[in-house]
Amino acid sequence: MKDTQTYDGFTDEEREAMKERAKELKASSRRGGAKADKESEVLAKIAEMPEADRVLAERIHAIVKTEAPTLAPKLWYGMPAYAKDGKVVCFFQSAQKFKSRYATLGFSDLAHLDEGTMWPAAYALTELTAADEERIGALIKKAVN
């Protein structure tokens, strides 16, 4: 009998994200990764989110498309992400995905957000004000320059 207190390394949510990533890679290799298909997949994933996450993800998607139109939308571990030359620069993680109290806007090491020897690479989001959207736009622009 399995002890329910035993930690086996990954949560159910993490295992599900890994399964989603494997499906994404398989689908991408089959179709050659058409940009229009990937954006449709991102929009479909956003549409599936609970309302609070969906509103945030829709705004992030719009900001990225406006401020960094060279970034290509794609799914990454089942999350909306935005890539340059196929490599993820930033992503949106819904609060619901890992049962967190906030959504996350994250940046990979490819994002040019460096500020001295220490800088944030992820931001907690609970809602977006006009000032927040302006700041996110500036971060997205900086990330791709």
CSV table of N, CA and C in Angstrom, one decimal:
chain,number,residue,atom,x,y,z
A,1,MET,N,0.8,-1.2,0.0
A,1,MET,CA,0.0,0.0,0.0
A,1,MET,C,0.9,1.2,0.0
A,2,LYS,N,0.6,2.2,-0.9
A,2,LYS,CA,1.4,3.4,-1.0
A,2,LYS,C,1.1,4.4,0.1
A,3,ASP,N,2.1,4.9,0.7
A,3,ASP,CA,1.9,5.9,1.7
A,3,ASP,C,1.6,7.3,1.0
A,4,THR,N,0.5,7.9,1.4
A,4,THR,CA,0.0,9.1,0.7
A,4,THR,C,0.9,10.3,1.1
A,5,GLN,N,1.8,10.2,2.2
A,5,GLN,CA,2.6,11.2,2.6
A,5,GLN,C,4.0,11.2,1.9
A,6,THR,N,4.2,10.2,1.1
A,6,THR,CA,5.5,10.1,0.3
A,6,THR,C,5.6,11.1,-0.8
A,7,TYR,N,6.7,11.8,-0.9
A,7,TYR,CA,6.9,12.7,-1.9
A,7,TYR,C,7.7,12.0,-3.0
A,8,ASP,N,7.2,12.0,-4.3
A,8,ASP,CA,7.9,11.3,-5.3
A,8,ASP,C,8.6,12.2,-6.3
A,9,GLY,N,8.7,13.5,-6.0
A,9,GLY,CA,9.5,14.4,-6.9
A,9,GLY,C,8.7,15.4,-7.7
A,10,PHE,N,7.5,15.0,-8.2
A,10,PHE,CA,6.7,15.9,-9.0
A,10,PHE,C,5.3,15.9,-8.5
A,11,THR,N,4.7,17.1,-8.5
A,11,THR,CA,3.2,17.2,-8.2
A,11,THR,C,2.4,16.7,-9.4
A,12,ASP,N,1.1,16.4,-9.2
A,12,ASP,CA,0.3,16.1,-10.3
A,12,ASP,C,0.3,17.1,-11.3
A,13,GLU,N,0.3,18.4,-10.9
A,13,GLU,CA,0.2,19.5,-11.9
A,13,GLU,C,1.5,19.6,-12.7
A,14,GLU,N,2.7,19.3,-12.0
A,14,GLU,CA,3.9,19.3,-12.8
A,14,GLU,C,4.0,18.1,-13.8
A,15,ARG,N,3.5,17.0,-13.4
A,15,ARG,CA,3.5,15.8,-14.3
A,15,ARG,C,2.6,16.2,-15.5
A,16,GLU,N,1.4,16.8,-15.2
A,16,GLU,CA,0.5,17.2,-16.3
A,16,GLU,C,1.2,18.2,-17.3
A,17,ALA,N,1.9,19.1,-16.7
A,17,ALA,CA,2.6,20.1,-17.6
A,17,ALA,C,3.7,19.4,-18.4
A,18,MET,N,4.4,18.4,-17.9
A,18,MET,CA,5.4,17.7,-18.7
A,18,MET,C,4.7,16.9,-19.8
A,19,LYS,N,3.5,16.3,-19.5
A,19,LYS,CA,2.8,15.6,-20.6
A,19,LYS,C,2.3,16.5,-21.7
A,20,GLU,N,1.9,17.7,-21.3
A,20,GLU,CA,1.5,18.7,-22.3
A,20,GLU,C,2.7,19.1,-23.1
A,21,ARG,N,3.8,19.3,-22.5
A,21,ARG,CA,5.0,19.7,-23.3
A,21,ARG,C,5.4,18.6,-24.3
A,22,ALA,N,5.3,17.3,-23.9
A,22,ALA,CA,5.6,16.2,-24.8
A,22,ALA,C,4.6,16.3,-26.0
A,23,LYS,N,3.4,16.5,-25.7
A,23,LYS,CA,2.4,16.6,-26.8
A,23,LYS,C,2.7,17.8,-27.8
A,24,GLU,N,3.1,18.9,-27.2
A,24,GLU,CA,3.5,20.1,-28.0
A,24,GLU,C,4.6,19.8,-28.9
A,25,LEU,N,5.7,19.1,-28.4
A,25,LEU,CA,6.8,18.8,-29.2
A,25,LEU,C,6.5,17.8,-30.3
A,26,LYS,N,5.6,16.8,-30.0
A,26,LYS,CA,5.2,15.9,-31.0
A,26,LYS,C,4.4,16.6,-32.1
A,27,ALA,N,3.4,17.4,-31.7
A,27,ALA,CA,2.6,18.1,-32.7
A,27,ALA,C,3.4,19.1,-33.5
A,28,SER,N,4.4,19.7,-32.9
A,28,SER,CA,5.2,20.7,-33.7
A,28,SER,C,6.1,20.0,-34.7
A,29,SER,N,6.6,18.8,-34.4
A,29,SER,CA,7.4,18.1,-35.4
A,29,SER,C,6.6,17.5,-36.5
A,30,ARG,N,5.3,17.2,-36.3
A,30,ARG,CA,4.4,16.7,-37.3
A,30,ARG,C,4.0,17.8,-38.3
A,31,ARG,N,3.7,19.0,-37.8
A,31,ARG,CA,3.2,20.0,-38.7
A,31,ARG,C,4.2,21.0,-39.2
A,32,GLY,N,5.4,20.9,-38.6
A,32,GLY,CA,6.5,21.9,-39.0
A,32,GLY,C,6.4,23.2,-38.3
A,33,GLY,N,5.5,23.3,-37.3
A,33,GLY,CA,5.4,24.5,-36.4
A,33,GLY,C,4.8,25.7,-37.1
A,34,ALA,N,3.8,25.6,-37.9
A,34,ALA,CA,3.2,26.8,-38.5
A,34,ALA,C,2.8,27.9,-37.5
A,35,LYS,N,3.2,29.1,-37.7
A,35,LYS,CA,2.9,30.2,-36.8
A,35,LYS,C,1.4,30.4,-36.5
A,36,ALA,N,0.6,30.4,-37.6
A,36,ALA,CA,-0.8,30.6,-37.4
A,36,ALA,C,-1.4,29.5,-36.5
A,37,ASP,N,-1.0,28.3,-36.7
A,37,ASP,CA,-1.5,27.2,-35.9
A,37,ASP,C,-1.1,27.4,-34.4
A,38,LYS,N,0.1,27.8,-34.2
A,38,LYS,CA,0.6,28.0,-32.8
A,38,LYS,C,-0.2,29.1,-32.1
A,39,GLU,N,-0.5,30.2,-32.8
A,39,GLU,CA,-1.3,31.3,-32.2
A,39,GLU,C,-2.7,30.8,-31.9
A,40,SER,N,-3.3,30.1,-32.8
A,40,SER,CA,-4.6,29.5,-32.5
A,40,SER,C,-4.6,28.6,-31.3
A,41,GLU,N,-3.6,27.8,-31.1
A,41,GLU,CA,-3.4,27.0,-30.0
A,41,GLU,C,-3.3,27.8,-28.7
A,42,VAL,N,-2.6,28.9,-28.7
A,42,VAL,CA,-2.4,29.7,-27.6
A,42,VAL,C,-3.8,30.4,-27.2
A,43,LEU,N,-4.5,30.9,-28.2
A,43,LEU,CA,-5.8,31.5,-28.0
A,43,LEU,C,-6.8,30.5,-27.4
A,44,ALA,N,-6.7,29.3,-27.9
A,44,ALA,CA,-7.6,28.2,-27.4
A,44,ALA,C,-7.3,27.9,-26.0
A,45,LYS,N,-6.0,27.8,-25.6
A,45,LYS,CA,-5.6,27.5,-24.2
A,45,LYS,C,-6.1,28.7,-23.3
A,46,ILE,N,-5.9,29.9,-23.8
A,46,ILE,CA,-6.4,31.1,-23.0
A,46,ILE,C,-7.9,31.0,-22.8
A,47,ALA,N,-8.6,30.6,-23.8
A,47,ALA,CA,-10.1,30.6,-23.7
A,47,ALA,C,-10.5,29.5,-22.7
A,48,GLU,N,-9.7,28.5,-22.5
A,48,GLU,CA,-10.1,27.4,-21.5
A,48,GLU,C,-9.9,27.8,-20.1
A,49,MET,N,-9.2,28.9,-19.8
A,49,MET,CA,-8.8,29.3,-18.5
A,49,MET,C,-10.0,29.9,-17.7
A,50,PRO,N,-10.0,29.7,-16.4
A,50,PRO,CA,-11.0,30.4,-15.6
A,50,PRO,C,-11.0,31.9,-15.8
A,51,GLU,N,-12.1,32.6,-15.6
A,51,GLU,CA,-12.2,34.0,-16.0
A,51,GLU,C,-11.1,34.9,-15.5
A,52,ALA,N,-10.7,34.8,-14.3
A,52,ALA,CA,-9.7,35.7,-13.8
A,52,ALA,C,-8.4,35.5,-14.5
A,53,ASP,N,-8.0,34.3,-14.7
A,53,ASP,CA,-6.8,34.0,-15.5
A,53,ASP,C,-6.9,34.4,-16.9
A,54,ARG,N,-8.1,34.1,-17.5
A,54,ARG,CA,-8.3,34.4,-18.9
A,54,ARG,C,-8.2,35.9,-19.2
A,55,VAL,N,-8.7,36.7,-18.3
A,55,VAL,CA,-8.7,38.2,-18.5
A,55,VAL,C,-7.2,38.6,-18.5
A,56,LEU,N,-6.4,38.1,-17.6
A,56,LEU,CA,-5.0,38.5,-17.5
A,56,LEU,C,-4.2,38.0,-18.7
A,57,ALA,N,-4.5,36.7,-19.1
A,57,ALA,CA,-3.8,36.1,-20.3
A,57,ALA,C,-4.1,36.9,-21.6
A,58,GLU,N,-5.4,37.2,-21.7
A,58,GLU,CA,-5.8,38.0,-22.9
A,58,GLU,C,-5.0,39.3,-23.0
A,59,ARG,N,-4.9,40.0,-21.9
A,59,ARG,CA,-4.2,41.3,-21.9
A,59,ARG,C,-2.7,41.1,-22.1
A,60,ILE,N,-2.1,40.1,-21.5
A,60,ILE,CA,-0.7,39.8,-21.7
A,60,ILE,C,-0.5,39.5,-23.2
A,61,HIS,N,-1.3,38.7,-23.8
A,61,HIS,CA,-1.2,38.4,-25.2
A,61,HIS,C,-1.3,39.6,-26.1
A,62,ALA,N,-2.2,40.5,-25.8
A,62,ALA,CA,-2.4,41.8,-26.6
A,62,ALA,C,-1.1,42.7,-26.4
A,63,ILE,N,-0.6,42.8,-25.2
A,63,ILE,CA,0.5,43.6,-24.9
A,63,ILE,C,1.8,43.1,-25.7
A,64,VAL,N,2.0,41.8,-25.6
A,64,VAL,CA,3.1,41.2,-26.3
A,64,VAL,C,3.0,41.4,-27.8
A,65,LYS,N,1.8,41.2,-28.4
A,65,LYS,CA,1.6,41.4,-29.8
A,65,LYS,C,1.9,42.9,-30.2
A,66,THR,N,1.5,43.8,-29.4
A,66,THR,CA,1.7,45.2,-29.7
A,66,THR,C,3.2,45.6,-29.5
A,67,GLU,N,3.8,45.3,-28.3
A,67,GLU,CA,5.1,45.7,-28.0
A,67,GLU,C,6.2,44.9,-28.6
A,68,ALA,N,6.0,43.7,-28.9
A,68,ALA,CA,7.0,42.8,-29.5
A,68,ALA,C,6.4,41.9,-30.6
A,69,PRO,N,6.0,42.5,-31.7
A,69,PRO,CA,5.3,41.7,-32.7
A,69,PRO,C,6.3,40.6,-33.3
A,70,THR,N,7.6,40.7,-33.1
A,70,THR,CA,8.5,39.7,-33.6
A,70,THR,C,8.4,38.4,-32.8
A,71,LEU,N,7.9,38.5,-31.6
A,71,LEU,CA,7.8,37.3,-30.8
A,71,LEU,C,6.6,36.4,-31.3
A,72,ALA,N,6.9,35.1,-31.4
A,72,ALA,CA,5.9,34.2,-31.9
A,72,ALA,C,5.2,33.5,-30.8
A,73,PRO,N,3.8,33.6,-30.7
A,73,PRO,CA,3.1,32.8,-29.7
A,73,PRO,C,3.3,31.3,-29.9
A,74,LYS,N,3.3,30.6,-28.8
A,74,LYS,CA,3.4,29.1,-28.8
A,74,LYS,C,3.0,28.6,-27.4
A,75,LEU,N,2.6,27.4,-27.4
A,75,LEU,CA,2.4,26.7,-26.1
A,75,LEU,C,3.7,26.2,-25.6
A,76,TRP,N,3.9,26.3,-24.3
A,76,TRP,CA,5.1,25.8,-23.6
A,76,TRP,C,4.7,25.2,-22.3
A,77,TYR,N,4.8,23.9,-22.1
A,77,TYR,CA,4.3,23.2,-21.0
A,77,TYR,C,2.8,23.5,-20.7
A,78,GLY,N,2.1,23.7,-21.8
A,78,GLY,CA,0.6,24.0,-21.7
A,78,GLY,C,0.3,25.4,-21.3
A,79,MET,N,1.3,26.3,-21.4
A,79,MET,CA,1.1,27.7,-21.0
A,79,MET,C,1.3,28.6,-22.3
A,80,PRO,N,0.6,29.7,-22.4
A,80,PRO,CA,0.9,30.6,-23.4
A,80,PRO,C,2.3,31.2,-23.3
A,81,ALA,N,3.1,31.2,-24.3
A,81,ALA,CA,4.5,31.6,-24.3
A,81,ALA,C,4.8,32.4,-25.6
A,82,TYR,N,5.9,33.1,-25.6
A,82,TYR,CA,6.2,34.0,-26.7
A,82,TYR,C,7.7,33.8,-27.0
A,83,ALA,N,8.0,33.4,-28.2
A,83,ALA,CA,9.4,33.0,-28.5
A,83,ALA,C,10.0,33.8,-29.6
A,84,LYS,N,11.3,33.8,-29.6
A,84,LYS,CA,12.2,34.4,-30.6
A,84,LYS,C,13.0,33.3,-31.2
A,85,ASP,N,13.0,33.1,-32.5
A,85,ASP,CA,13.7,32.1,-33.1
A,85,ASP,C,13.4,30.7,-32.5
A,86,GLY,N,12.2,30.5,-32.1
A,86,GLY,CA,11.8,29.2,-31.5
A,86,GLY,C,12.1,29.0,-30.0
A,87,LYS,N,12.8,30.0,-29.4
A,87,LYS,CA,13.1,29.9,-28.0
A,87,LYS,C,12.3,30.8,-27.2
A,88,VAL,N,11.7,30.3,-26.1
A,88,VAL,CA,10.8,31.1,-25.2
A,88,VAL,C,11.5,32.3,-24.6
A,89,VAL,N,10.9,33.5,-24.7
A,89,VAL,CA,11.5,34.7,-24.1
A,89,VAL,C,10.6,35.0,-22.8
A,90,CYS,N,9.3,34.8,-23.0
A,90,CYS,CA,8.4,35.1,-21.8
A,90,CYS,C,7.2,34.2,-21.9
A,91,PHE,N,6.5,34.0,-20.8
A,91,PHE,CA,5.3,33.1,-20.7
A,91,PHE,C,4.4,33.6,-19.6
A,92,PHE,N,3.1,33.1,-19.8
A,92,PHE,CA,2.1,33.4,-18.8
A,92,PHE,C,1.7,32.1,-18.1
A,93,GLN,N,1.7,32.0,-16.8
A,93,GLN,CA,1.3,30.8,-16.1
A,93,GLN,C,0.0,31.2,-15.3
A,94,SER,N,-1.0,30.5,-15.6
A,94,SER,CA,-2.3,30.8,-14.9
A,94,SER,C,-2.2,30.4,-13.4
A,95,ALA,N,-2.9,31.1,-12.6
A,95,ALA,CA,-2.9,30.7,-11.1
A,95,ALA,C,-3.5,29.3,-11.0
A,96,GLN,N,-4.5,29.0,-11.8
A,96,GLN,CA,-5.2,27.7,-11.7
A,96,GLN,C,-4.2,26.5,-12.1
A,97,LYS,N,-3.3,26.7,-13.0
A,97,LYS,CA,-2.4,25.6,-13.5
A,97,LYS,C,-1.7,24.9,-12.3
A,98,PHE,N,-1.2,25.7,-11.4
A,98,PHE,CA,-0.4,25.0,-10.3
A,98,PHE,C,-1.1,25.4,-8.9
A,99,LYS,N,-2.4,25.7,-9.0
A,99,LYS,CA,-3.2,26.0,-7.8
A,99,LYS,C,-2.5,27.0,-6.9
A,100,SER,N,-2.1,28.1,-7.6
A,100,SER,CA,-1.4,29.2,-6.9
A,100,SER,C,-2.4,30.3,-6.6
A,101,ARG,N,-2.1,31.2,-5.7
A,101,ARG,CA,-3.0,32.4,-5.4
A,101,ARG,C,-2.8,33.5,-6.4
A,102,TYR,N,-1.8,33.4,-7.3
A,102,TYR,CA,-1.6,34.4,-8.3
A,102,TYR,C,-1.1,33.8,-9.6
A,103,ALA,N,-1.4,34.5,-10.7
A,103,ALA,CA,-0.8,34.1,-12.0
A,103,ALA,C,0.6,34.7,-12.1
A,104,THR,N,1.4,34.2,-13.1
A,104,THR,CA,2.7,34.6,-13.2
A,104,THR,C,3.1,35.0,-14.6
A,105,LEU,N,3.8,36.2,-14.8
A,105,LEU,CA,4.4,36.5,-16.0
A,105,LEU,C,5.9,36.3,-15.8
A,106,GLY,N,6.4,35.3,-16.6
A,106,GLY,CA,7.8,34.9,-16.4
A,106,GLY,C,8.6,35.2,-17.6
A,107,PHE,N,9.9,35.3,-17.4
A,107,PHE,CA,10.9,35.6,-18.5
A,107,PHE,C,12.0,34.6,-18.4
A,108,SER,N,12.4,34.1,-19.6
A,108,SER,CA,13.6,33.1,-19.6
A,108,SER,C,14.9,33.9,-19.5
A,109,ASP,N,16.0,33.1,-19.5
A,109,ASP,CA,17.3,33.8,-19.5
A,109,ASP,C,17.6,34.5,-20.8
A,110,LEU,N,16.8,34.3,-21.9
A,110,LEU,CA,17.0,35.0,-23.1
A,110,LEU,C,16.5,36.4,-23.1
A,111,ALA,N,15.7,36.7,-22.1
A,111,ALA,CA,15.1,38.1,-22.0
A,111,ALA,C,16.2,39.0,-21.5
A,112,HIS,N,16.3,40.1,-22.1
A,112,HIS,CA,17.4,41.1,-21.7
A,112,HIS,C,16.9,42.1,-20.6
A,113,LEU,N,16.7,41.5,-19.5
A,113,LEU,CA,16.2,42.3,-18.4
A,113,LEU,C,17.2,42.6,-17.3
A,114,ASP,N,18.4,42.3,-17.6
A,114,ASP,CA,19.6,42.4,-16.7
A,114,ASP,C,19.6,43.8,-16.1
A,115,GLU,N,19.8,43.9,-14.8
A,115,GLU,CA,20.0,45.1,-14.0
A,115,GLU,C,21.1,44.8,-13.0
A,116,GLY,N,22.3,45.1,-13.3
A,116,GLY,CA,23.4,44.8,-12.4
A,116,GLY,C,23.6,43.3,-12.2
A,117,THR,N,23.6,42.9,-10.9
A,117,THR,CA,23.9,41.5,-10.6
A,117,THR,C,22.7,40.8,-10.1
A,118,MET,N,21.5,41.5,-10.1
A,118,MET,CA,20.3,40.8,-9.6
A,118,MET,C,19.1,41.5,-10.2
A,119,TRP,N,18.1,40.7,-10.7
A,119,TRP,CA,16.9,41.3,-11.3
A,119,TRP,C,15.7,40.3,-11.2
A,120,PRO,N,14.5,40.7,-11.2
A,120,PRO,CA,13.4,39.8,-11.2
A,120,PRO,C,13.2,39.1,-12.6
A,121,ALA,N,12.9,37.9,-12.6
A,121,ALA,CA,12.6,37.1,-13.8
A,121,ALA,C,11.2,36.6,-13.9
A,122,ALA,N,10.4,36.9,-12.8
A,122,ALA,CA,9.0,36.5,-12.8
A,122,ALA,C,8.2,37.6,-12.0
A,123,TYR,N,6.9,37.8,-12.4
A,123,TYR,CA,6.1,38.7,-11.7
A,123,TYR,C,4.8,38.1,-11.3
A,124,ALA,N,4.3,38.3,-10.1
A,124,ALA,CA,3.0,37.8,-9.7
A,124,ALA,C,1.9,38.7,-10.2
A,125,LEU,N,0.8,38.2,-10.7
A,125,LEU,CA,-0.2,39.0,-11.2
A,125,LEU,C,-1.6,38.6,-10.6
A,126,THR,N,-2.3,39.5,-10.0
A,126,THR,CA,-3.6,39.3,-9.5
A,126,THR,C,-4.7,40.0,-10.3
A,127,GLU,N,-4.3,41.1,-10.8
A,127,GLU,CA,-5.1,41.9,-11.8
A,127,GLU,C,-4.2,42.9,-12.5
A,128,LEU,N,-4.7,43.6,-13.5
A,128,LEU,CA,-3.8,44.5,-14.3
A,128,LEU,C,-4.5,45.9,-14.3
A,129,THR,N,-3.7,46.8,-13.8
A,129,THR,CA,-4.1,48.2,-13.9
A,129,THR,C,-3.5,48.8,-15.1
A,130,ALA,N,-3.9,50.0,-15.5
A,130,ALA,CA,-3.2,50.7,-16.7
A,130,ALA,C,-1.7,50.8,-16.4
A,131,ALA,N,-1.3,51.2,-15.2
A,131,ALA,CA,0.1,51.3,-14.9
A,131,ALA,C,0.8,50.0,-15.0
A,132,ASP,N,0.2,48.9,-14.6
A,132,ASP,CA,0.7,47.5,-14.7
A,132,ASP,C,1.0,47.2,-16.1
A,133,GLU,N,0.0,47.5,-17.0
A,133,GLU,CA,0.1,47.2,-18.4
A,133,GLU,C,1.2,48.0,-19.0
A,134,GLU,N,1.3,49.2,-18.6
A,134,GLU,CA,2.4,50.0,-19.2
A,134,GLU,C,3.8,49.5,-18.8
A,135,ARG,N,3.9,49.0,-17.5
A,135,ARG,CA,5.2,48.4,-17.0
A,135,ARG,C,5.5,47.1,-17.7
A,136,ILE,N,4.4,46.3,-17.9
A,136,ILE,CA,4.6,45.0,-18.7
A,136,ILE,C,5.1,45.3,-20.1
A,137,GLY,N,4.4,46.3,-20.7
A,137,GLY,CA,4.8,46.7,-22.1
A,137,GLY,C,6.3,47.0,-22.2
A,138,ALA,N,6.8,47.8,-21.2
A,138,ALA,CA,8.2,48.2,-21.1
A,138,ALA,C,9.1,47.0,-20.9
A,139,LEU,N,8.7,46.1,-20.0
A,139,LEU,CA,9.4,44.9,-19.8
A,139,LEU,C,9.6,44.0,-21.0
A,140,ILE,N,8.4,43.9,-21.7
A,140,ILE,CA,8.4,43.1,-23.0
A,140,ILE,C,9.4,43.7,-24.0
A,141,LYS,N,9.3,45.0,-24.2
A,141,LYS,CA,10.2,45.7,-25.1
A,141,LYS,C,11.6,45.5,-24.7
A,142,LYS,N,11.9,45.7,-23.5
A,142,LYS,CA,13.3,45.5,-23.0
A,142,LYS,C,13.8,44.0,-23.2
A,143,ALA,N,12.9,43.1,-22.9
A,143,ALA,CA,13.2,41.7,-23.0
A,143,ALA,C,13.7,41.3,-24.4
A,144,VAL,N,13.2,41.9,-25.5
A,144,VAL,CA,13.5,41.5,-26.8
A,144,VAL,C,14.6,42.4,-27.5
A,145,ASN,N,15.0,43.5,-26.8
A,145,ASN,CA,16.1,44.4,-27.4
A,145,ASN,C,17.4,43.9,-26.9
